[in-house]
Coordinates of C-alpha atoms and ligand atoms in Angstrom, one line a residue:
M1 CA 1.6 19.2 14.4
I2 CA 3.1 18.0 17.4
P3 CA 1.9 19.5 20.3
K4 CA 4.4 20.8 23.5
A5 CA 2.9 20.5 26.3
G6 CA 5.1 20.6 29.9
G7 CA 6.6 24.1 30.7
L8 CA 10.2 24.6 30.5
W9 CA 12.8 22.3 31.7
K10 CA 15.5 22.9 34.7
A11 CA 18.6 23.0 33.0
S12 CA 19.9 20.9 36.5
H13 CA 17.4 18.7 35.0
F14 CA 19.2 17.7 32.2
I15 CA 23.4 19.0 32.1
W16 CA 25.5 16.2 33.1
K17 CA 28.2 16.7 35.4
T18 CA 31.2 16.0 34.6
T19 CA 32.2 14.7 38.2
F20 CA 30.0 11.9 37.0
I21 CA 31.7 10.7 34.1
R22 CA 35.0 9.0 34.0
P23 CA 37.1 10.9 31.0
Q24 CA 37.5 7.5 28.6
F25 CA 33.6 7.3 28.3
Q26 CA 32.9 11.2 28.6
P27 CA 32.3 10.8 24.7
Y28 CA 29.1 8.7 25.7
V29 CA 27.5 10.1 28.6
R30 CA 28.3 13.8 28.4
M31 CA 25.4 15.0 26.5
S32 CA 22.1 17.0 27.1
S33 CA 19.4 15.1 27.6
S34 CA 15.7 17.1 27.5
L35 CA 14.3 13.3 28.1
I36 CA 16.4 13.0 31.2
R37 CA 14.6 12.5 34.9
D38 CA 16.2 13.1 38.5
K39 CA 12.2 13.4 39.9
A40 CA 9.6 9.9 40.4
Y41 CA 6.5 11.3 38.2
I42 CA 3.1 11.4 40.3
N43 CA 0.1 13.6 39.0
G44 CA 1.8 15.0 36.6
Q45 CA 4.4 16.6 39.0
W46 CA 8.3 16.0 39.1
T47 CA 8.3 14.7 42.5
S48 CA 11.1 13.8 45.6
A49 CA 10.8 10.6 47.8
K50 CA 8.8 11.9 51.0
S51 CA 11.9 11.0 52.7
G52 CA 13.6 12.8 50.7
A53 CA 15.8 9.8 49.3
T54 CA 17.6 9.1 46.0
Y55 CA 20.0 6.4 44.9
N56 CA 22.3 6.7 41.7
V57 CA 21.2 4.7 38.1
T58 CA 25.1 3.1 36.8
N59 CA 25.5 2.1 33.6
P60 CA 25.9 -1.4 33.5
A61 CA 29.3 -0.6 30.4
T62 CA 31.4 1.7 32.6
G63 CA 30.2 1.3 36.2
E64 CA 29.6 5.5 35.9
V65 CA 26.5 7.2 37.6
V66 CA 24.6 8.2 34.8
G67 CA 21.4 9.6 37.0
T68 CA 20.1 10.3 40.2
V69 CA 15.9 9.2 41.1
P70 CA 14.4 9.3 43.9
D71 CA 14.6 7.0 46.1
M72 CA 10.3 5.9 47.1
D73 CA 8.8 4.0 49.8
V74 CA 5.4 3.1 50.9
R75 CA 4.0 6.4 51.3
D76 CA 5.1 8.0 48.2
T77 CA 3.4 4.7 46.9
V78 CA -0.1 5.2 48.2
A79 CA -0.2 9.3 47.9
A80 CA 0.2 7.8 44.0
I81 CA -2.5 4.9 44.3
E82 CA -5.0 7.7 45.8
T83 CA -4.1 10.4 42.6
A84 CA -4.2 7.7 40.3
Y85 CA -7.9 6.4 41.6
K86 CA -8.8 10.1 42.3
R87 CA -8.1 10.9 39.1
F88 CA -9.9 7.8 37.0
Q89 CA -12.6 8.9 38.3
T90 CA -13.0 11.4 35.6
F91 CA -10.4 9.7 33.2
K92 CA -13.4 6.9 32.9
K93 CA -15.8 8.9 31.2
T94 CA -13.4 10.7 28.5
T95 CA -13.7 9.0 25.2
A96 CA -12.2 6.2 23.8
K97 CA -11.7 9.1 20.4
E98 CA -10.0 11.2 22.6
R99 CA -7.7 8.7 24.5
S100 CA -7.2 7.3 21.3
E101 CA -5.8 10.6 20.1
K102 CA -3.4 11.4 22.6
L103 CA -1.4 8.0 22.8
K104 CA -0.9 8.9 18.6
V105 CA 0.3 12.2 19.7
A106 CA 2.5 9.9 22.1
Y107 CA 3.3 7.4 19.4
R108 CA 4.8 10.3 17.2
L109 CA 6.9 11.8 19.8
I110 CA 8.3 8.3 21.1
L111 CA 9.4 8.4 17.2
G112 CA 11.0 12.1 17.4
N113 CA 13.1 11.1 20.2
I114 CA 14.3 7.5 19.2
D115 CA 17.8 8.7 19.1
E116 CA 17.2 10.4 22.9
L117 CA 15.5 7.4 24.2
A118 CA 17.8 4.7 22.7
R119 CA 20.9 6.0 24.2
I120 CA 19.9 6.6 27.7
L121 CA 18.1 2.6 27.2
T122 CA 21.9 1.7 26.6
L123 CA 23.5 4.1 29.2
E124 CA 21.7 2.5 31.7
N125 CA 20.7 -0.9 30.7
G126 CA 23.9 -1.8 28.5
K127 CA 22.1 -3.1 25.6
P128 CA 23.7 -1.8 22.3
L129 CA 22.5 1.3 21.1
A130 CA 20.8 -0.2 17.4
E131 CA 19.0 -3.1 19.7
S132 CA 18.2 -0.2 21.8
K133 CA 16.6 1.9 19.3
G134 CA 14.8 -1.6 17.7
E135 CA 13.5 -1.9 21.6
I136 CA 12.0 2.1 20.7
M137 CA 10.4 1.2 17.9
Y138 CA 8.5 -2.1 19.3
G139 CA 7.4 0.4 22.8
A140 CA 5.7 2.9 20.1
S141 CA 4.0 0.2 17.9
F142 CA 1.8 -0.2 21.7
C143 CA 1.3 3.2 21.3
E144 CA -0.6 2.8 18.4
W145 CA -1.7 -0.3 18.6
F146 CA -4.0 0.6 21.3
A147 CA -4.9 4.0 20.3
E148 CA -6.4 2.1 18.0
E149 CA -7.2 -1.0 19.6
C150 CA -9.5 1.3 21.8
R151 CA -11.7 2.4 19.8
R152 CA -13.1 -1.0 18.4
V153 CA -13.9 -2.1 21.9
Q154 CA -17.3 -3.2 21.8
G155 CA -20.1 -4.5 24.4
T156 CA -23.0 -7.0 22.8
I157 CA -26.9 -6.5 22.6
V158 CA -28.1 -10.1 23.3
P159 CA -31.1 -11.8 21.9
S160 CA -32.5 -11.9 24.6
P161 CA -35.0 -15.3 25.9
F162 CA -37.9 -13.0 27.4
P163 CA -40.2 -11.0 25.8
T164 CA -39.8 -8.0 28.8
K165 CA -36.2 -8.1 29.8
K166 CA -33.5 -6.5 26.8
I167 CA -30.0 -7.4 27.9
F168 CA -26.4 -6.6 26.8
T169 CA -23.0 -6.3 27.8
L170 CA -21.1 -3.0 28.5
K171 CA -17.0 -2.6 28.5
Q172 CA -15.7 -0.8 31.2
P173 CA -12.3 -0.1 32.6
I174 CA -11.1 -2.1 35.2
G175 CA -9.6 0.7 37.0
V176 CA -6.4 1.6 39.3
C177 CA -3.6 -0.7 37.5
G178 CA -0.4 -1.1 39.3
M179 CA 2.0 -2.5 37.0
I180 CA 5.8 -3.7 37.5
T181 CA 8.6 -3.3 35.6
P182 CA 11.6 -5.2 34.4
W183 CA 15.5 -4.0 33.6
N184 CA 15.8 -5.6 30.0
F185 CA 13.0 -4.5 28.1
P186 CA 12.7 -1.2 30.5
N187 CA 11.1 0.6 27.6
A188 CA 8.3 -2.0 25.5
M189 CA 7.9 -3.8 28.6
I190 CA 6.1 -0.2 30.0
T191 CA 4.6 0.3 26.5
R192 CA 3.0 -2.9 26.5
K193 CA 0.6 -3.2 29.2
A194 CA 0.4 1.0 30.3
C195 CA -0.7 2.0 26.8
A196 CA -3.1 -1.0 26.9
A197 CA -4.3 0.0 30.3
I198 CA -4.8 4.0 29.3
A199 CA -6.1 3.2 26.0
A200 CA -9.0 1.3 28.2
G201 CA -9.8 4.2 30.6
C202 CA -7.4 3.3 33.1
T203 CA -5.1 5.0 35.7
V204 CA -1.3 3.4 36.2
V205 CA 1.1 3.5 39.3
L206 CA 3.9 1.9 37.5
K207 CA 7.7 0.9 39.5
P208 CA 10.2 0.5 37.0
A209 CA 12.9 -1.7 37.7
E210 CA 15.8 -0.5 39.9
D211 CA 18.4 -0.5 37.4
T212 CA 16.0 1.1 34.4
P213 CA 13.7 4.3 35.4
L214 CA 15.7 6.7 33.4
S215 CA 13.6 5.6 30.4
A216 CA 10.6 5.2 32.6
L217 CA 10.9 8.4 33.5
A218 CA 11.4 9.9 30.2
L219 CA 8.3 8.7 28.3
C220 CA 6.3 10.0 31.2
E221 CA 7.8 13.1 29.7
L222 CA 6.6 12.6 26.1
F223 CA 3.2 11.1 27.6
D224 CA 3.2 14.6 29.7
R225 CA 3.2 17.1 26.5
A226 CA 1.5 14.3 24.3
G227 CA -1.4 15.8 26.4
I228 CA -2.3 12.4 28.4
P229 CA -4.2 13.8 31.5
A230 CA -1.8 14.4 35.2
G231 CA -2.5 12.0 37.3
V232 CA -3.0 9.0 34.6
M233 CA 0.4 7.9 34.6
N234 CA 2.4 7.8 37.3
V235 CA 5.4 6.7 37.8
V236 CA 7.0 5.6 42.0
T237 CA 11.0 5.0 41.9
C238 CA 12.9 3.0 44.3
N239 CA 15.7 0.9 45.1
R240 CA 15.7 -2.8 45.5
G241 CA 15.2 -2.6 49.3
N242 CA 12.3 -0.9 48.7
A243 CA 10.8 -2.9 45.4
P244 CA 8.8 -5.9 48.2
A245 CA 7.3 -3.3 49.7
I246 CA 5.9 -1.0 47.3
G247 CA 4.8 -3.7 45.5
K248 CA 2.8 -5.1 48.3
V249 CA 0.7 -2.2 48.8
L250 CA -0.2 -2.0 45.2
C251 CA -1.0 -5.6 46.1
E252 CA -3.2 -5.2 48.9
S253 CA -4.6 -2.1 48.5
P254 CA -8.7 -2.0 47.7
L255 CA -8.0 1.2 45.6
V256 CA -5.8 -0.6 42.6
S257 CA -8.2 -3.2 40.6
H258 CA -6.0 -4.9 38.4
I259 CA -1.8 -5.9 39.4
S260 CA 0.2 -6.5 35.5
F261 CA 3.5 -7.7 36.3
T262 CA 6.8 -8.6 34.3
G263 CA 9.5 -10.8 35.7
S264 CA 10.1 -13.5 37.0
S265 CA 8.3 -16.3 37.9
A266 CA 9.4 -16.3 41.3
V267 CA 8.3 -12.7 41.7
G268 CA 4.8 -13.3 39.6
K269 CA 4.0 -15.8 42.4
I270 CA 4.7 -13.8 45.9
L271 CA 1.8 -10.8 44.0
L272 CA -0.3 -13.1 42.9
R273 CA -0.2 -14.3 46.6
Q274 CA -0.2 -10.5 48.0
S275 CA -3.5 -10.2 45.6
A276 CA -5.1 -12.9 46.4
E277 CA -7.0 -10.6 50.1
T278 CA -8.4 -8.2 47.5
V279 CA -9.1 -10.4 44.5
K280 CA -7.6 -8.7 41.7
K281 CA -7.2 -9.2 38.0
C282 CA -3.4 -10.0 37.7
S283 CA -2.0 -10.4 33.7
M284 CA 1.2 -12.0 34.5
E285 CA 4.7 -12.6 32.3
L286 CA 6.7 -14.2 33.7
G287 CA 10.1 -16.1 32.6
G288 CA 10.5 -19.0 30.0
N289 CA 13.0 -21.5 29.5
A290 CA 12.6 -21.4 25.5
P291 CA 13.8 -24.5 24.0
F292 CA 14.8 -23.9 20.4
I293 CA 14.8 -27.5 17.9
V294 CA 16.5 -28.6 15.4
F295 CA 15.6 -31.6 13.4
D296 CA 17.6 -33.5 10.6
S297 CA 15.8 -31.4 7.5
A298 CA 16.0 -28.0 8.8
D299 CA 17.3 -25.2 6.8
I300 CA 20.2 -25.1 9.0
E301 CA 21.6 -21.5 7.2
V302 CA 17.8 -20.6 8.8
A303 CA 18.4 -22.3 12.4
V304 CA 22.2 -21.1 13.0
R305 CA 21.1 -17.3 11.7
S306 CA 17.6 -17.8 14.0
A307 CA 19.4 -18.8 17.4
M308 CA 22.5 -15.9 16.7
A309 CA 19.7 -13.7 16.9
C310 CA 17.6 -14.8 19.0
K311 CA 19.8 -16.2 21.7
F312 CA 22.3 -12.7 21.5
R313 CA 20.0 -10.3 21.5
C314 CA 20.2 -7.8 25.0
A315 CA 23.4 -10.2 26.1
G316 CA 20.8 -13.1 26.1
Q317 CA 19.0 -11.9 29.0
T318 CA 15.3 -11.7 27.1
C319 CA 12.4 -14.1 28.4
V320 CA 12.2 -15.4 24.7
C321 CA 15.9 -16.2 24.4
A322 CA 16.2 -19.3 23.6
N323 CA 17.8 -21.7 26.5
R324 CA 17.9 -24.7 25.4
F325 CA 19.1 -26.2 21.9
L326 CA 17.8 -29.7 21.0
V327 CA 19.0 -30.7 18.1
Q328 CA 19.1 -34.2 16.3
E329 CA 21.5 -36.3 16.1
G330 CA 22.0 -36.3 11.8
I331 CA 22.3 -32.1 12.0
H332 CA 23.8 -32.2 15.4
D333 CA 27.8 -32.0 14.7
K334 CA 27.1 -29.0 11.9
F335 CA 24.7 -27.3 13.8
V336 CA 27.8 -27.0 16.3
E337 CA 30.2 -26.5 14.2
K338 CA 28.3 -23.5 12.3
L339 CA 27.2 -21.9 15.1
T340 CA 30.4 -21.5 16.6
A341 CA 31.9 -20.4 13.7
S342 CA 29.1 -17.7 13.9
I343 CA 30.0 -16.7 17.0
K344 CA 33.8 -16.4 16.7
Q345 CA 32.6 -14.3 13.5
D346 CA 29.5 -12.1 14.5
V347 CA 29.5 -11.4 18.0
K348 CA 31.5 -8.2 19.4
I349 CA 31.0 -7.3 22.8
G350 CA 32.1 -4.4 24.3
N351 CA 30.5 -0.7 25.4
G352 CA 26.8 -0.6 23.5
M353 CA 27.5 2.9 22.6
E354 CA 30.6 1.8 20.2
S355 CA 30.0 1.0 16.8
G356 CA 29.9 -2.2 15.9
V357 CA 29.2 -3.6 19.0
T358 CA 26.5 -6.5 19.2
Q359 CA 26.5 -7.7 22.6
G360 CA 26.7 -5.3 25.6
P361 CA 27.5 -6.0 29.8
L362 CA 25.2 -8.5 31.9
I363 CA 23.2 -5.8 34.1
N364 CA 25.4 -6.2 36.7
K365 CA 28.2 -8.2 38.0
R366 CA 25.9 -11.1 39.8
A367 CA 24.4 -11.2 37.1
V368 CA 27.7 -12.7 35.6
D369 CA 28.7 -14.2 38.6
K370 CA 24.7 -16.4 38.2
V371 CA 26.0 -17.5 34.6
D372 CA 30.0 -18.2 35.0
S373 CA 28.5 -20.6 37.7
F374 CA 26.3 -22.1 35.5
V375 CA 28.6 -23.0 33.1
E376 CA 31.8 -24.0 35.8
D377 CA 28.8 -26.9 36.4
A378 CA 28.1 -27.9 33.2
R379 CA 31.6 -28.1 32.3
K380 CA 32.2 -30.4 35.8
Q381 CA 28.2 -32.4 34.6
G382 CA 31.0 -33.2 31.3
A383 CA 30.0 -31.0 28.9
N384 CA 32.5 -29.7 26.4
V385 CA 32.7 -26.0 25.5
H386 CA 33.5 -24.9 22.0
V387 CA 33.6 -20.9 22.6
G388 CA 33.7 -18.6 25.0
G389 CA 33.0 -20.3 28.9
Q390 CA 34.4 -17.6 31.1
R391 CA 34.7 -14.1 32.4
S392 CA 35.1 -10.8 29.6
S393 CA 38.0 -9.0 29.9
L394 CA 36.5 -5.7 29.4
G395 CA 35.3 -6.2 33.2
D396 CA 33.1 -7.3 35.2
T397 CA 29.7 -7.3 33.8
F398 CA 31.1 -9.2 30.7
Y399 CA 30.3 -12.8 30.1
E400 CA 31.8 -14.1 27.0
P401 CA 29.7 -15.8 24.2
T402 CA 29.2 -18.8 25.0
L403 CA 28.8 -22.7 23.3
L404 CA 28.5 -25.7 25.5
S405 CA 28.0 -29.3 24.0
G406 CA 27.1 -32.9 25.6
V407 CA 24.6 -30.3 27.5
T408 CA 22.3 -32.9 29.7
S409 CA 18.4 -32.2 32.0
D410 CA 20.3 -32.5 35.1
M411 CA 23.1 -29.4 34.4
L412 CA 21.7 -26.1 35.6
V413 CA 21.3 -24.4 31.8
S414 CA 18.7 -26.3 31.5
K415 CA 17.0 -26.9 34.4
E416 CA 16.9 -22.7 35.3
E417 CA 16.6 -19.5 32.7
I418 CA 21.1 -18.6 31.7
F419 CA 20.4 -15.1 31.1
G420 CA 23.3 -14.8 29.3
P421 CA 25.4 -15.6 26.0
V422 CA 25.5 -19.2 26.8
V423 CA 24.3 -21.8 24.6
G424 CA 23.5 -25.1 26.0
I425 CA 23.2 -28.1 23.4
A426 CA 21.6 -31.2 23.9
K427 CA 21.1 -34.3 21.4
F428 CA 18.1 -36.1 20.2
K429 CA 17.1 -39.3 18.2
T430 CA 13.5 -38.5 17.5
E431 CA 10.3 -36.5 17.4
E432 CA 9.2 -37.6 20.4
E433 CA 12.1 -37.6 22.5
A434 CA 12.7 -33.8 21.1
I435 CA 8.8 -32.9 22.5
I436 CA 9.3 -34.8 25.7
L437 CA 12.4 -32.8 26.3
A438 CA 11.1 -29.4 24.9
N439 CA 8.3 -29.8 27.7
G440 CA 9.8 -31.2 30.9
T441 CA 9.1 -27.7 32.4
S442 CA 7.6 -25.3 35.3
A443 CA 7.9 -22.6 32.0
G444 CA 6.4 -22.2 29.0
L445 CA 6.1 -18.6 27.2
A446 CA 8.3 -19.0 23.8
G447 CA 9.7 -22.2 21.8
Y448 CA 11.4 -22.6 18.7
V449 CA 11.3 -25.6 15.8
F450 CA 13.3 -25.6 12.6
T451 CA 12.6 -28.3 10.3
S452 CA 11.7 -28.5 6.5
D453 CA 9.1 -31.3 7.2
A454 CA 5.5 -29.2 6.6
S455 CA 4.0 -31.8 8.9
Q456 CA 6.3 -31.9 11.9
Q457 CA 6.1 -28.0 11.6
W458 CA 2.4 -28.4 12.5
R459 CA 2.4 -31.8 14.9
V460 CA 5.7 -30.4 17.2
A461 CA 4.2 -27.2 17.0
E462 CA 0.7 -28.1 18.8
A463 CA 2.0 -30.5 20.7
L464 CA 5.2 -27.9 22.6
E465 CA 2.8 -26.2 25.6
Y466 CA 4.1 -22.7 25.3
G467 CA 2.1 -19.4 24.5
I468 CA 4.8 -18.3 21.5
V469 CA 6.5 -20.9 18.7
G470 CA 8.9 -19.5 16.3
L471 CA 8.6 -21.8 13.3
N472 CA 11.7 -21.5 11.1
E473 CA 11.7 -17.9 12.6
G474 CA 14.3 -16.9 15.6
L475 CA 11.9 -12.8 15.8
F476 CA 8.8 -13.0 16.7
S477 CA 7.9 -9.9 19.0
C478 CA 5.4 -7.4 17.3
C479 CA 2.4 -5.8 19.1
E480 CA -0.4 -8.0 16.3
G481 CA 1.4 -10.8 18.1
T482 CA -0.4 -12.1 21.3
F483 CA 2.7 -12.4 23.8
G484 CA 2.3 -14.5 26.7
G485 CA 2.8 -17.8 28.4
F486 CA 1.6 -21.2 29.3
K487 CA 1.8 -22.6 32.7
E488 CA 4.0 -21.2 35.4
S489 CA 5.1 -18.3 32.6
G490 CA 2.6 -16.3 33.0
L491 CA -1.3 -15.2 32.8
G492 CA -2.9 -13.2 30.4
R493 CA -1.3 -12.2 27.0
E494 CA 0.0 -8.7 26.3
G495 CA -0.7 -6.8 22.8
G496 CA -2.5 -8.7 19.6
I497 CA -6.2 -8.8 18.3
G498 CA -8.6 -8.0 21.8
Y499 CA -6.7 -9.8 24.0
G500 CA -4.5 -6.9 25.2
I501 CA -7.0 -4.7 25.8
E502 CA -9.5 -7.1 27.0
E503 CA -6.8 -7.6 30.4
Y504 CA -8.0 -4.0 31.2
I505 CA -11.5 -3.8 30.8
E506 CA -14.3 -5.4 33.1
V507 CA -17.6 -6.8 31.4
K508 CA -20.4 -6.1 32.7
Y509 CA -24.2 -7.6 32.6
L510 CA -26.9 -5.1 31.9
C511 CA -30.7 -6.4 31.7
M512 CA -33.1 -4.1 31.6
G513 CA -37.2 -5.4 32.4
M514 CA -39.8 -3.6 29.6
K515 CA -43.0 -2.8 30.4
Ligands
NAP1 P1 12.5 -9.3 39.0 O1 13.7 -9.8 39.7 O2 11.5 -10.9 39.2 O3 11.8 -8.2 39.1 C1 11.2 -7.6 38.0 C2 10.6 -6.6 38.1 O4 9.9 -7.1 40.0 C3 11.5 -5.1 38.7 O5 11.3 -4.1 39.2 C4 12.0 -5.5 40.1 O6 12.0 -4.1 41.3 C5 10.8 -5.8 41.0 N1 10.8 -6.9 42.4 C6 11.6 -7.7 42.9 N2 10.6 -7.9 43.8 C7 9.7 -7.9 44.3 C8 8.6 -8.1 45.2 N3 9.2 -9.0 45.8 N4 7.7 -7.7 45.1 C9 7.1 -6.4 44.3 N5 8.6 -6.2 43.0 C10 9.3 -7.1 43.2 O7 12.8 -9.7 37.6 P2 13.4 -9.3 36.6 O8 14.9 -9.9 37.2 O9 14.1 -7.9 37.0 O10 14.2 -9.6 35.2 C11 14.0 -10.5 34.6 C12 13.2 -12.0 35.3 O11 11.9 -11.6 33.9 C13 12.6 -13.1 34.3 O12 12.7 -14.8 34.5 C14 12.3 -13.0 32.4 O13 12.1 -14.0 31.5 C15 11.4 -12.1 33.2 N6 10.6 -11.4 31.7 C16 9.6 -12.0 30.9 C17 8.7 -11.2 30.3 C18 7.8 -11.1 29.7 O14 7.0 -11.2 28.8 N7 7.2 -13.3 30.2 C19 9.5 -10.2 29.9 C20 10.8 -9.1 30.4 C21 11.3 -10.4 31.3 P3 14.0 -4.4 41.2 O15 14.9 -3.7 39.9 O16 13.8 -2.7 42.5 O17 14.8 -5.0 41.8

């Protein structure tokens, strides 16, 4: 039996105002949602900004307003930090079993509300509904995983070198955790860190992305119903203008012990610098520039299927999306031909709420402008366009699925994260050349290798300077796997046995003198 806490919800919280909605999109957004909130969540209370300011959340597919949330600032963040600090003094004393039970209830509540959570996610992020459901399931898996992990966090009794002293290690929650998350996985990027922290006995102040606060607030509602105590999970919403100041206060506050960030490497570096003053432990899940290497011996059907799966998810806006396709000369032309055919046949662009749509909009027009400028740059430098290569007629936020060949290392599509539905293919001759090209970037999050040669699989996987390698596989994310990057793609790991929860734990060495 799932407990219900939190009381009744005001009708104004979940009745969609028809004035928000253009008639043609009414079937998608005019819904009653008990999980839509128009306030931030601090100390278990639905809270307005102290300034009274709000901002609108829009659907990237239609431009329609789908919600309104507080535009909070530093004062609200300080209040949330103080609340989280106060709550930490008692929450750290709860047993792992108690925390585990609450997280398991939250897990069941999330899955029990999967349809509604997925609709909210698609409305604010734009990804197709089926993908949103996949994300909710992935996000929920961290609730369950960390509910299990926390029961097995153990200190040690160490053989002492002294007859008169006993020595031990204790593992304790680190304290208040400041978290900042991106819009591309508005649910799972929160649960992957917040559930680990809560399982460990920490409290959280989280700032979601400006574009996708509704998914974060819906999670708070379910945590509340699960009986997670007030003040453990706090969410401060704000628009882009207030994000740097809120980030700074989270990094600099002496009451915050840990910063966990998922987002771009550029912002990660700012947060690291700001956290240095108080010497905070930091977990950083940053940008990628994933190589996708296809050797001559690869099973071409597997390589094409995997390319489709890992490139076009979230319209190409994931940190592990293949960014640089490196294809050996013997298989190159066939791979280009088959991948082009698959793009033409299998990608359907449109509003993520429509059935059959596989590619939604990009997050905003700025993202489309950036992708278009990258394609233009590649074209000017001699790349060939096999499909797409332009903005979509569907609207400002849509870009056609695109395949370019003849890509070189000098082009923006190779040097930077494209974050859009664009495949850029470069040809190589030897394994050595492929490894040099693949590692020739400051990023090191995920890489992909396709080959039927078992020795080559092992050699190349070892040689890649990446935190995650997909071997003949385009989709690898799961709570059991450790997620994180080498080089400028991050610090620390999320998920996995031990790694994810240990980010939120301090080790204390205890030495006891004996008579
Ligand atoms: P972003 O610009 O770095 O934003 C991420 C978060 O940081 C948002 O909440 C944003 O708030 C906030 N932010 C921006 N500037 C800030 C500042 N100066 N101080 C404090 N917070 C600040 O990244 P994005 O474009 O949203 O997300 C895409 C990036 O995230 C890509 O590089 C992608 O690879 C990376 N990513 C990495 C992983 C991973 O696991 N490694 C997962 C997903 C995404 P606003 O929304 O208000 O601007």
